[in-house]
Short mmCIF file of C-alpha atoms and ligand atoms in Angstrom, two decimals:
data_model
loop_
_atom_site.label_atom_id
_atom_site.label_comp_id
_atom_site.label_asym_id
_atom_site.label_seq_id
_atom_site.Cartn_x
_atom_site.Cartn_y
_atom_site.Cartn_z
CA MET P 57 -2.06 12.85 -35.36
CA SER P 58 -1.32 9.79 -33.25
CA ALA P 59 -2.90 9.32 -29.83
CA PRO P 60 -0.59 10.00 -26.90
CA MET P 61 0.98 6.76 -25.68
CA SER P 62 0.18 5.72 -22.14
CA PRO P 63 3.26 5.52 -19.93
CA PRO P 64 4.92 2.12 -19.44
CA VAL P 65 3.46 0.06 -16.58
CA LEU P 66 6.97 -0.15 -15.16
CA GLU P 67 10.03 1.96 -15.67
CA THR P 68 13.33 2.20 -13.82
CA ARG P 69 15.85 4.99 -14.27
CA ALA P 70 19.49 4.50 -13.29
CA VAL P 71 18.57 2.24 -10.38
CA THR P 72 21.44 1.20 -8.12
CA ARG P 73 21.49 -0.88 -4.95
CA ASP P 74 24.41 -1.12 -2.55
CA TYR P 75 24.74 -3.68 0.22
CA GLU P 76 27.02 -3.14 3.17
CA THR P 77 28.74 -6.34 4.22
CA GLY P 78 31.42 -7.38 6.67
CA GLY P 79 31.92 -5.39 9.84
CA PHE P 80 33.87 -6.36 12.94
CA PRO P 81 36.22 -8.28 12.88
CA ARG P 82 36.31 -8.07 9.09
CA PRO P 83 36.57 -4.77 7.23
CA ARG P 84 33.33 -3.23 6.02
CA LYS P 85 32.72 -3.53 2.32
CA THR P 86 30.11 -2.20 -0.06
CA ILE P 87 28.77 -4.43 -2.81
CA ARG P 88 27.07 -2.61 -5.66
CA ALA P 89 24.48 -5.26 -6.65
CA LEU P 90 22.83 -3.00 -9.27
CA LYS P 91 24.87 -0.47 -11.20
CA GLY P 92 22.34 1.74 -12.92
CA VAL P 93 19.49 -0.26 -14.42
CA ASP P 94 17.16 1.37 -16.98
CA LEU P 95 14.17 -0.58 -18.16
CA GLN P 96 10.65 -0.09 -19.47
CA VAL P 97 7.80 -2.57 -19.75
CA ARG P 98 4.59 -1.79 -21.60
CA ARG P 99 1.17 -3.16 -20.72
CA GLY P 100 0.58 -6.79 -21.62
CA ARG P 101 4.22 -7.43 -22.44
CA THR P 102 6.80 -9.73 -20.88
CA LEU P 103 10.30 -8.63 -20.07
CA ALA P 104 12.62 -11.52 -19.29
CA VAL P 105 15.62 -10.83 -17.08
CA VAL P 106 18.46 -13.33 -17.42
CA GLY P 107 21.93 -13.70 -16.01
CA GLU P 108 24.09 -15.88 -13.85
CA SER P 109 23.62 -16.42 -10.15
CA GLY P 110 24.51 -13.29 -8.18
CA CYS P 111 24.11 -10.83 -11.07
CA GLY P 112 21.36 -8.95 -9.21
CA LYS P 113 18.09 -10.42 -10.54
CA SER P 114 16.38 -10.87 -7.17
CA THR P 115 17.67 -7.53 -5.96
CA LEU P 116 16.01 -5.94 -8.99
CA ALA P 117 12.83 -7.97 -8.34
CA ARG P 118 12.57 -6.63 -4.78
CA ILE P 119 13.04 -3.08 -5.99
CA ILE P 120 10.47 -3.18 -8.76
CA THR P 121 7.92 -4.85 -6.49
CA LEU P 122 8.48 -2.00 -4.04
CA ILE P 123 9.65 -4.32 -1.26
CA ASP P 124 13.06 -2.65 -1.17
CA ALA P 125 14.21 0.86 -2.12
CA PRO P 126 17.02 1.61 -4.56
CA SER P 127 20.17 3.30 -3.22
CA SER P 128 19.78 5.79 -6.04
CA GLY P 129 17.69 6.14 -9.16
CA GLU P 130 13.95 5.99 -9.70
CA VAL P 131 11.16 3.47 -10.05
CA LEU P 132 8.00 4.57 -11.84
CA ILE P 133 4.72 2.67 -11.88
CA ASP P 134 2.29 3.87 -14.58
CA GLY P 135 4.51 6.91 -14.99
CA GLN P 136 4.34 7.80 -11.28
CA PRO P 137 7.59 7.92 -9.32
CA VAL P 138 7.52 5.72 -6.22
CA ASP P 139 8.91 6.97 -2.93
CA LEU P 140 9.05 4.11 -0.44
CA ARG P 141 9.99 6.39 2.45
CA ALA P 142 6.79 8.35 1.97
CA GLY P 143 4.82 5.08 2.25
CA LEU P 144 2.84 3.24 -0.38
CA SER P 145 -0.80 3.86 -1.13
CA ARG P 146 -3.16 0.89 -1.19
CA GLU P 147 -3.61 1.47 -4.88
CA MET P 148 0.14 1.32 -5.49
CA ARG P 149 0.40 -1.90 -3.46
CA ARG P 150 -2.38 -3.46 -5.49
CA LYS P 151 -0.69 -2.80 -8.80
CA VAL P 152 2.48 -4.82 -8.32
CA ARG P 153 2.75 -8.38 -7.02
CA ILE P 154 5.53 -10.94 -6.81
CA VAL P 155 5.70 -14.72 -7.24
CA PHE P 156 8.80 -16.44 -5.83
CA GLN P 157 10.62 -19.55 -6.95
CA ASN P 158 9.74 -21.36 -3.77
CA PRO P 159 6.25 -20.42 -2.62
CA TYR P 160 6.62 -22.81 0.31
CA GLY P 161 8.84 -20.23 1.98
CA SER P 162 6.15 -17.58 1.68
CA LEU P 163 3.11 -19.71 2.61
CA ASN P 164 2.25 -19.97 6.30
CA PRO P 165 2.19 -23.75 7.02
CA ARG P 166 -0.74 -23.29 9.45
CA GLN P 167 -2.90 -21.29 7.08
CA LYS P 168 -5.46 -23.03 4.88
CA ILE P 169 -5.23 -22.18 1.19
CA GLY P 170 -8.65 -20.51 1.17
CA ASP P 171 -7.45 -18.11 3.87
CA VAL P 172 -4.16 -17.55 2.03
CA LEU P 173 -6.14 -16.34 -0.98
CA GLU P 174 -8.56 -14.24 1.05
CA GLU P 175 -5.88 -12.45 3.02
CA PRO P 176 -5.01 -9.83 0.35
CA LEU P 177 -8.73 -9.04 0.04
CA LEU P 178 -9.04 -8.66 3.79
CA LEU P 179 -6.11 -6.22 3.78
CA SER P 180 -7.06 -4.11 0.79
CA THR P 181 -10.81 -4.34 0.17
CA SER P 182 -13.98 -4.04 2.23
CA LEU P 183 -15.57 -7.21 0.86
CA SER P 184 -17.65 -9.36 3.23
CA ALA P 185 -16.53 -12.87 4.27
CA PRO P 186 -18.86 -14.66 1.82
CA GLU P 187 -17.76 -12.33 -1.00
CA ARG P 188 -14.11 -13.02 -0.21
CA ARG P 189 -14.69 -16.77 -0.18
CA GLU P 190 -16.51 -16.61 -3.50
CA LYS P 191 -13.61 -14.74 -5.11
CA ALA P 192 -11.08 -17.17 -3.64
CA LEU P 193 -12.95 -20.17 -5.01
CA ALA P 194 -13.26 -18.57 -8.44
CA MET P 195 -9.52 -17.87 -8.51
CA LEU P 196 -8.71 -21.43 -7.40
CA ALA P 197 -10.72 -22.71 -10.34
CA ARG P 198 -9.02 -20.23 -12.66
CA VAL P 199 -5.56 -21.56 -11.83
CA GLY P 200 -6.65 -25.18 -12.23
CA LEU P 201 -7.32 -26.14 -8.60
CA LYS P 202 -10.49 -27.47 -6.99
CA PRO P 203 -12.88 -25.93 -4.42
CA GLU P 204 -11.97 -28.58 -1.83
CA HIS P 205 -8.35 -27.38 -2.00
CA ALA P 206 -9.44 -24.28 -0.07
CA ASN P 207 -9.54 -26.31 3.13
CA ARG P 208 -6.10 -27.85 2.77
CA TYR P 209 -2.74 -26.73 4.13
CA PRO P 210 0.34 -25.90 2.00
CA HIS P 211 2.17 -29.17 2.77
CA MET P 212 -0.70 -31.12 1.18
CA PHE P 213 0.16 -29.79 -2.30
CA SER P 214 2.71 -30.73 -4.93
CA GLY P 215 5.30 -28.16 -6.03
CA GLY P 216 3.32 -27.33 -9.16
CA GLN P 217 0.08 -26.94 -7.21
CA ARG P 218 1.80 -24.71 -4.67
CA GLN P 219 3.02 -22.51 -7.51
CA ARG P 220 -0.59 -22.31 -8.75
CA VAL P 221 -1.60 -21.18 -5.26
CA ALA P 222 1.13 -18.51 -5.25
CA ILE P 223 -0.04 -17.25 -8.64
CA ALA P 224 -3.67 -17.22 -7.47
CA ARG P 225 -2.72 -15.27 -4.35
CA ALA P 226 -0.81 -12.73 -6.43
CA LEU P 227 -3.83 -12.21 -8.69
CA MET P 228 -6.47 -11.78 -5.97
CA VAL P 229 -6.29 -7.98 -5.99
CA ASN P 230 -6.18 -7.54 -9.80
CA PRO P 231 -2.58 -6.40 -10.16
CA ASP P 232 -1.26 -4.86 -13.36
CA LEU P 233 2.27 -6.17 -13.04
CA LEU P 234 3.50 -9.57 -11.89
CA VAL P 235 7.15 -10.06 -11.10
CA LEU P 236 7.99 -13.74 -11.36
CA ASP P 237 11.35 -14.64 -9.80
CA GLU P 238 12.36 -18.04 -11.23
CA PRO P 239 8.73 -19.23 -10.99
CA VAL P 240 9.31 -22.64 -12.59
CA SER P 241 12.96 -23.34 -11.77
CA ALA P 242 12.18 -25.78 -8.96
CA LEU P 243 9.67 -27.81 -10.99
CA ASP P 244 9.89 -30.89 -13.22
CA LEU P 245 9.95 -30.12 -16.93
CA SER P 246 6.39 -31.24 -17.69
CA VAL P 247 5.08 -29.26 -14.71
CA GLN P 248 7.13 -26.25 -15.87
CA ALA P 249 5.36 -26.37 -19.21
CA GLN P 250 1.94 -26.50 -17.53
CA ILE P 251 2.70 -23.51 -15.32
CA LEU P 252 4.09 -21.55 -18.29
CA ASN P 253 0.90 -22.28 -20.24
CA LEU P 254 -1.18 -21.12 -17.29
CA LEU P 255 0.82 -17.89 -17.01
CA GLN P 256 0.36 -17.25 -20.71
CA ASP P 257 -3.43 -17.77 -20.49
CA LEU P 258 -3.70 -15.51 -17.45
CA GLN P 259 -1.65 -12.82 -19.17
CA GLU P 260 -4.06 -12.77 -22.11
CA GLU P 261 -7.18 -12.94 -19.98
CA PHE P 262 -6.23 -10.19 -17.52
CA GLY P 263 -3.94 -8.09 -19.73
CA LEU P 264 -1.09 -8.66 -17.28
CA THR P 265 2.40 -7.29 -17.63
CA TYR P 266 5.21 -9.65 -16.58
CA VAL P 267 8.78 -9.28 -15.49
CA PHE P 268 9.99 -12.85 -15.74
CA ILE P 269 13.29 -13.66 -14.06
CA SER P 270 15.04 -16.82 -15.14
CA HIS P 271 18.46 -18.27 -15.67
CA ASP P 272 16.96 -20.78 -18.11
CA LEU P 273 17.11 -19.55 -21.70
CA SER P 274 14.80 -22.24 -23.05
CA VAL P 275 12.11 -20.85 -20.73
CA VAL P 276 12.95 -17.25 -21.65
CA ARG P 277 12.63 -18.01 -25.32
CA HIS P 278 9.03 -19.11 -24.79
CA VAL P 279 7.80 -16.32 -22.56
CA ALA P 280 9.67 -13.15 -23.47
CA ASP P 281 8.84 -10.22 -25.71
CA GLU P 282 12.00 -8.44 -24.65
CA VAL P 283 15.10 -9.86 -23.03
CA MET P 284 17.44 -8.06 -20.67
CA VAL P 285 20.79 -9.73 -19.97
CA MET P 286 22.51 -8.80 -16.72
CA ARG P 287 26.03 -9.35 -15.57
CA LEU P 288 27.47 -8.26 -12.21
CA GLY P 289 24.71 -5.72 -11.67
CA GLU P 290 24.88 -4.24 -15.15
CA VAL P 291 22.67 -4.54 -18.19
CA VAL P 292 24.85 -5.84 -21.01
CA GLU P 293 22.19 -6.39 -23.66
CA TYR P 294 18.49 -5.44 -23.86
CA ARG P 295 16.58 -6.20 -27.06
CA SER P 296 13.58 -8.01 -28.47
CA ARG P 297 13.54 -11.76 -27.99
CA ASP P 298 13.70 -12.48 -31.71
CA GLU P 299 16.70 -10.22 -32.24
CA ILE P 300 18.63 -11.48 -29.29
CA PHE P 301 18.07 -15.16 -30.01
CA ALA P 302 18.80 -14.70 -33.70
CA ALA P 303 22.04 -12.84 -33.12
CA PRO P 304 23.23 -12.18 -29.58
CA GLU P 305 25.48 -9.13 -29.78
CA HIS P 306 27.40 -8.93 -26.54
CA PRO P 307 30.17 -11.49 -25.99
CA TYR P 308 28.73 -12.26 -22.54
CA THR P 309 25.29 -13.01 -24.02
CA ARG P 310 26.93 -15.34 -26.53
CA THR P 311 28.77 -17.22 -23.78
CA LEU P 312 25.58 -17.48 -21.77
CA PHE P 313 23.61 -18.77 -24.77
CA ALA P 314 26.33 -21.24 -25.74
CA ALA P 315 26.42 -22.66 -22.21
CA THR P 316 22.70 -23.45 -22.15
CA PRO P 317 21.71 -27.03 -22.90
CA LYS P 318 18.84 -27.14 -25.37
CA ILE P 319 15.99 -28.61 -23.38
CA ASP P 320 13.07 -28.89 -25.67
CA LEU P 321 10.21 -27.18 -23.88
CA GLU P 322 8.43 -26.69 -27.20
CA ARG P 323 8.11 -30.46 -27.62
CA ILE P 324 6.81 -30.88 -24.09
CA ARG P 325 4.22 -28.15 -24.64
CA ALA P 326 3.10 -29.72 -27.90
CA ARG P 327 2.72 -33.07 -26.15
CA LEU P 328 0.64 -31.46 -23.39
CA ALA P 329 -1.55 -29.70 -25.95
CA ALA P 330 -2.11 -32.96 -27.83
CA LYS P 331 -3.02 -34.70 -24.58
CA ALA P 332 -5.45 -31.93 -23.66
CA SER P 333 -7.17 -32.05 -27.05
CA ARG P 334 -7.43 -35.84 -26.84
CA ALA P 335 -9.02 -35.44 -23.40
CA ARG P 336 -11.50 -32.89 -24.80
CA GLY P 337 -12.29 -35.15 -27.73
CA ALA P 338 -12.88 -38.18 -25.49
N1 ATP U 95 20.80 -8.71 1.75
C1 ATP U 95 22.00 -8.75 1.16
N2 ATP U 95 23.12 -8.34 1.82
C2 ATP U 95 24.33 -8.35 1.23
N3 ATP U 95 24.53 -8.74 -0.04
C3 ATP U 95 23.46 -9.12 -0.76
C4 ATP U 95 22.15 -9.16 -0.20
N4 ATP U 95 21.29 -9.62 -1.16
C5 ATP U 95 22.03 -9.85 -2.24
N5 ATP U 95 23.33 -9.57 -2.03
C6 ATP U 95 24.42 -9.65 -3.00
O1 ATP U 95 24.05 -8.93 -4.16
C7 ATP U 95 24.39 -9.62 -5.35
C8 ATP U 95 23.15 -9.92 -6.18
O2 ATP U 95 22.32 -10.87 -5.49
P1 ATP U 95 20.92 -11.36 -6.06
O3 ATP U 95 20.29 -12.22 -5.02
O4 ATP U 95 20.16 -10.19 -6.52
O5 ATP U 95 21.37 -12.26 -7.30
P2 ATP U 95 20.51 -13.19 -8.28
O6 ATP U 95 20.84 -12.76 -9.67
O7 ATP U 95 19.09 -13.18 -7.87
O8 ATP U 95 21.14 -14.64 -8.02
P3 ATP U 95 20.44 -16.10 -8.10
O9 ATP U 95 20.35 -16.44 -9.56
O10 ATP U 95 21.41 -16.98 -7.38
O11 ATP U 95 19.12 -16.01 -7.42
C9 ATP U 95 25.16 -10.85 -4.89
O12 ATP U 95 26.52 -10.54 -4.89
C10 ATP U 95 24.66 -11.08 -3.48
O13 ATP U 95 25.63 -11.74 -2.70
MG1 MG U 96 17.73 -14.70 -7.24
#
């Protein structure tokens, strides 16, 4: 007899989201940004969500990180249905975290990085100030930053470093699921590869589950276990990475794949790895 399988970390059932737009003097209009999305992500896996601008990726991200409620349908975390109107427990808030494309927008320019990292602990734990600082410094080191960075402000960092800060902040409360909305899209290629490597290491170390949103198929190919292709709020194809890259089935997926320039992230990663091993050897 096989052991009962634990529920997926994240599941959505027939999730829709409508936006009301217009209004006086223009007529009111409803946009259905999500038209019934079903997905499941198991622990330690990465689901990549791809699709053109406006297809509903960020709308989905806000719903699965429990920032926004669906118009209809259900979101389940660890098999438990979430009801935003009833309020979220601390435990539920801890489980799911988001990393945005542009962390600058979500970092307070007057807050030092050490305080940025400690804030989630202040809100959801009863750790003392020295304990919080210790955890913040350990996490800074874990994402490749230095202790002295704790006393600096967001504008004193490069884009890649700021993304490391955003990842560190997301991990402070030991989440199970990270939703990454275009986390490397604003970065140079070599920095993209470094951040992708970091995310991969963190996933292994902490057993994290990722929903990775990207319009860049060369990135998706490297991070995904499963790939979900969206178009105009609908899921048009949802299969394992190997299957979908070997033989995209839906005509839209084929068009999307054909339109993507082949930027060779693999080569950049290999170069970085070689550089790192040379540095270790030296
Ligand atoms: N707050 C809002 N009010 C009204 N319409 C919205 C709102 N947010 C998103 N939309 C609309 O919903 C649709 C999906 O938007 P969404 O931001 O989810 O797309 P996306 O796939 O993330 O696009 P991008 O790749 O450009 O980030 C679009 O038509 C958008 O104009
Ligand atoms: Mg978006």
